[in-house]
C-alpha positions as a LaTeX table, in Angstrom:
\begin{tabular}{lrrr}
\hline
Residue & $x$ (\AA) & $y$ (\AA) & $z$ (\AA) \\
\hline
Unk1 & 12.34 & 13.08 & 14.90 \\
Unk2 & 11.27 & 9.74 & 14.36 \\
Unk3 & 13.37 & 7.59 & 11.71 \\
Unk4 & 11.96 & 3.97 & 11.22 \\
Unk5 & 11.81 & 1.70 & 8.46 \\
Unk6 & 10.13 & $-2.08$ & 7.73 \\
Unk7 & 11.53 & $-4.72$ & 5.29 \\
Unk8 & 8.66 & $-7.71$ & 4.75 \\
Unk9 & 11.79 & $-9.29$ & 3.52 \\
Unk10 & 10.65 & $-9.58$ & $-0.20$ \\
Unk11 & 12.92 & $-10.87$ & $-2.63$ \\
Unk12 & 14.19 & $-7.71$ & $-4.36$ \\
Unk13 & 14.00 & $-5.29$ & $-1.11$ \\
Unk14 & 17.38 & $-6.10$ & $-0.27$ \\
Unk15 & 18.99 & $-6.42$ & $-3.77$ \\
Unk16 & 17.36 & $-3.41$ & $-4.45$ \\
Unk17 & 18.36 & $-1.66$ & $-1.29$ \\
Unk18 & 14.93 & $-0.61$ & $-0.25$ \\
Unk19 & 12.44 & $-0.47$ & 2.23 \\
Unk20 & 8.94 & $-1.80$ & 2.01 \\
Unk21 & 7.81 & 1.10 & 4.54 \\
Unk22 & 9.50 & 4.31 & 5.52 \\
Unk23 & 8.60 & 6.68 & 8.07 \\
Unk24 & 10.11 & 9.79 & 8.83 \\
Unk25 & 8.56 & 11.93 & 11.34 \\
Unk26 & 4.83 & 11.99 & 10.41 \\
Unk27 & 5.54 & 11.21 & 7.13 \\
Unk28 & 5.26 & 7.47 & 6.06 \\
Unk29 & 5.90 & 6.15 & 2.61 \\
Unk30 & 4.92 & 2.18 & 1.60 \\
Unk31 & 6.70 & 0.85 & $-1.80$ \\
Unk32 & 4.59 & $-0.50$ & $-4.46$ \\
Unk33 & 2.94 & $-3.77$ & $-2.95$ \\
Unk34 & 1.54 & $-6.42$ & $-4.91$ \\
Unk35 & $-0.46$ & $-9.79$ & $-4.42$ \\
Unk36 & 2.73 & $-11.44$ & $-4.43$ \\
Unk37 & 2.21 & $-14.25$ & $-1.12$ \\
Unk38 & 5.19 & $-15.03$ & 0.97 \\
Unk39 & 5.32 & $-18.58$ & $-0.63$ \\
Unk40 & 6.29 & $-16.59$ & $-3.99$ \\
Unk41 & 2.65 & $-17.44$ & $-5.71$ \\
Unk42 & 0.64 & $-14.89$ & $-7.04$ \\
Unk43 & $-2.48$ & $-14.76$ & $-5.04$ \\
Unk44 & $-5.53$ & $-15.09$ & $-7.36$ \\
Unk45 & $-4.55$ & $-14.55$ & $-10.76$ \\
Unk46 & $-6.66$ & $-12.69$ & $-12.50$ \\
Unk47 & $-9.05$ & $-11.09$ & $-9.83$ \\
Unk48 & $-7.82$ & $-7.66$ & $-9.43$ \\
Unk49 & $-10.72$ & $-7.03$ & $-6.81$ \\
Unk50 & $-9.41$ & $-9.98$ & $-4.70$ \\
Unk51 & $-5.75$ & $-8.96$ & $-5.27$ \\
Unk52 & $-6.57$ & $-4.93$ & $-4.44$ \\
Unk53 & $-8.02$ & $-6.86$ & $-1.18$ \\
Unk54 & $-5.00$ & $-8.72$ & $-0.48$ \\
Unk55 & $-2.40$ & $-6.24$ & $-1.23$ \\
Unk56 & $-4.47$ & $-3.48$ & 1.08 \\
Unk57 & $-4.47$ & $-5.98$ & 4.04 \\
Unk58 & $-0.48$ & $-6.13$ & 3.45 \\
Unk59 & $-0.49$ & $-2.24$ & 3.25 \\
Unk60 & $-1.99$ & $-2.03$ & 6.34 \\
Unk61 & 0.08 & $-4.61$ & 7.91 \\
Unk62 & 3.30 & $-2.59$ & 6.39 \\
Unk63 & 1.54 & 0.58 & 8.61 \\
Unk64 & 1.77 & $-0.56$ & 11.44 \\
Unk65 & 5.26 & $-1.92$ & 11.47 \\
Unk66 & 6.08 & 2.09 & 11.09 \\
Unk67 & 3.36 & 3.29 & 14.16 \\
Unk68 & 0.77 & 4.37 & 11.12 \\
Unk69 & $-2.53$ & 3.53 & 10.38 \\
Unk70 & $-5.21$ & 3.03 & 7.62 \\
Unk71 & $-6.73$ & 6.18 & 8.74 \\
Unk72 & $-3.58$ & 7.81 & 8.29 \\
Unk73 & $-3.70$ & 6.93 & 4.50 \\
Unk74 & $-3.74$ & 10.39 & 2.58 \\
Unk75 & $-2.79$ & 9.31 & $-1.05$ \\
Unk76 & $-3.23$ & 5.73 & $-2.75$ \\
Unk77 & $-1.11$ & 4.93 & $-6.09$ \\
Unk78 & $-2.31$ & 2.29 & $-8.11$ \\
Unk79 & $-0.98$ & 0.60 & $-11.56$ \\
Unk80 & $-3.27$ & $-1.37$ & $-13.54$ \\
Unk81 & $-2.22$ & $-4.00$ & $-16.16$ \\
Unk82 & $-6.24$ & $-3.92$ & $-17.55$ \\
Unk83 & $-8.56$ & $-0.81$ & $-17.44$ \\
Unk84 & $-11.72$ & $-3.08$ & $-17.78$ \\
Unk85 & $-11.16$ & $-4.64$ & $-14.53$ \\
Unk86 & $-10.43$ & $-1.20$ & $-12.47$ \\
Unk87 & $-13.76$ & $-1.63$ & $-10.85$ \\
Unk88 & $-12.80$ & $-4.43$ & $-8.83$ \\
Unk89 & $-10.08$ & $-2.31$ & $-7.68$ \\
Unk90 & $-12.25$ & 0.69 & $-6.87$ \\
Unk91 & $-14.86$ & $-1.48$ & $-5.28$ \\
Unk92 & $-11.94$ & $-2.78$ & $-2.64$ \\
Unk93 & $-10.71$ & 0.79 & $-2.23$ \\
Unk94 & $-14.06$ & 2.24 & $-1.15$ \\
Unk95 & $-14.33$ & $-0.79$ & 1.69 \\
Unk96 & $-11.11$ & $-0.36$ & 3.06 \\
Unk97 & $-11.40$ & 3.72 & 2.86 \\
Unk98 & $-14.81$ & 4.50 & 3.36 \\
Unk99 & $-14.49$ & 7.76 & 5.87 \\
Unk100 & $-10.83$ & 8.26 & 5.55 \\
Unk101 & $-11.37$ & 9.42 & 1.29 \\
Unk102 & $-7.34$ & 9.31 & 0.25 \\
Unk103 & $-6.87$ & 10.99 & $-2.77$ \\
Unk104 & $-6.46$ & 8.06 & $-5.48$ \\
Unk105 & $-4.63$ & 7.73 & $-8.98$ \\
Unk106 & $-4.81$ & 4.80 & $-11.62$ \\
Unk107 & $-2.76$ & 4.26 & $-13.74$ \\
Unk108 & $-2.24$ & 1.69 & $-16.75$ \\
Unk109 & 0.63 & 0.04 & $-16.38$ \\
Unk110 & 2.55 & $-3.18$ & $-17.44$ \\
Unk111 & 3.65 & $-5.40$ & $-14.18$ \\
Unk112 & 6.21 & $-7.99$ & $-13.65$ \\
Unk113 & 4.35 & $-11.19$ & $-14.53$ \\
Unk114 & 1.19 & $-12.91$ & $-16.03$ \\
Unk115 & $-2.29$ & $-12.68$ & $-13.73$ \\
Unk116 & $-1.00$ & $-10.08$ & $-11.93$ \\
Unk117 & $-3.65$ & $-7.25$ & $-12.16$ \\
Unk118 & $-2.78$ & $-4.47$ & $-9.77$ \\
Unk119 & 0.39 & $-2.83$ & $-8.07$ \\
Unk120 & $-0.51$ & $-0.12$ & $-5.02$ \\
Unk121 & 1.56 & 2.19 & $-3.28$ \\
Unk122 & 0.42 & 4.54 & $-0.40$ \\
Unk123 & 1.49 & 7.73 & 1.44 \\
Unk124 & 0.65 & 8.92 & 5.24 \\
Unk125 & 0.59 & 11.32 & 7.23 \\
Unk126 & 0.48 & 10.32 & 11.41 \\
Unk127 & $-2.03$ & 12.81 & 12.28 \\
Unk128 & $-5.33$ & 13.21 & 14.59 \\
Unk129 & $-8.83$ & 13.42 & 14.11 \\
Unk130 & $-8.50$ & 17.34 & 13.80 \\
Unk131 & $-5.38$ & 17.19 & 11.63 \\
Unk132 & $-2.65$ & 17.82 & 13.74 \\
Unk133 & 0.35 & 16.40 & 13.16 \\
Unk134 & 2.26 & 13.87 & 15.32 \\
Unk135 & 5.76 & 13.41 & 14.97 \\
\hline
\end{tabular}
């Protein structure tokens, strides 16, 4: 079976003793991800649509480090610090998962610092176009 795990080397994986991605066997597992930038800014304060954008292109990134895909996405996570500005998150989701149709939940929720609109978190499953399973 196929053990593998990715640290992006943010600043509390390793006080916190986890891993930004986790596979085991077909199953893959990506911590909450924010628009945290590797320079420690937020990127664009504010904007959840641009931040949904931003943390989905690290999600992906995360993916592959594990052997997984986008299209191996089968449940999205998010946490929202303002209901009124879910749209820009939903607008980003449907771009980046038009075809592949995760299973999503929102949720209000309060995150770690000002501007920062949106926390996501993601679950896969390697699989093929049929469903099968690859381990």
């Amino acid at each position: 079976m196929t053990l593998r795990k990715w640290n992006s080397g943010g600043r509390f994986e390793e006080i916190g003793s986890y891993s930004r991605a986790k596979r085991v066997g077909p199953f893959v597992y990506i911590a909450g991800t924010t628009a945290i930038e590797p320079s420690g800014k937020l990127h664009a304060p504010n904007d959840c649509y641009a931040q949904s954008v931003y943390i989905l292109d690290r999600i992906e990134s995360a993916l592959r480090e594990v052997g997984a895909e986008m299209r191996h996405v089968v449940r999205t996570r998010a946490y929202i610090t303002d209901m009124s500005t879910a749209g820009g998150l939903v607008k980003a989701h449907g771009e980046v998962f038009k075809g592949i149709d995760p299973v999503m939940t929102g949720v209000k929720a309060g995150l770690t610092q000002p501007g920062m609109m949106v926390e996501i978190d993601v679950d896969a499953i390697i699989h093929d176009e049929e469903g099968n399973i690859h381990y």
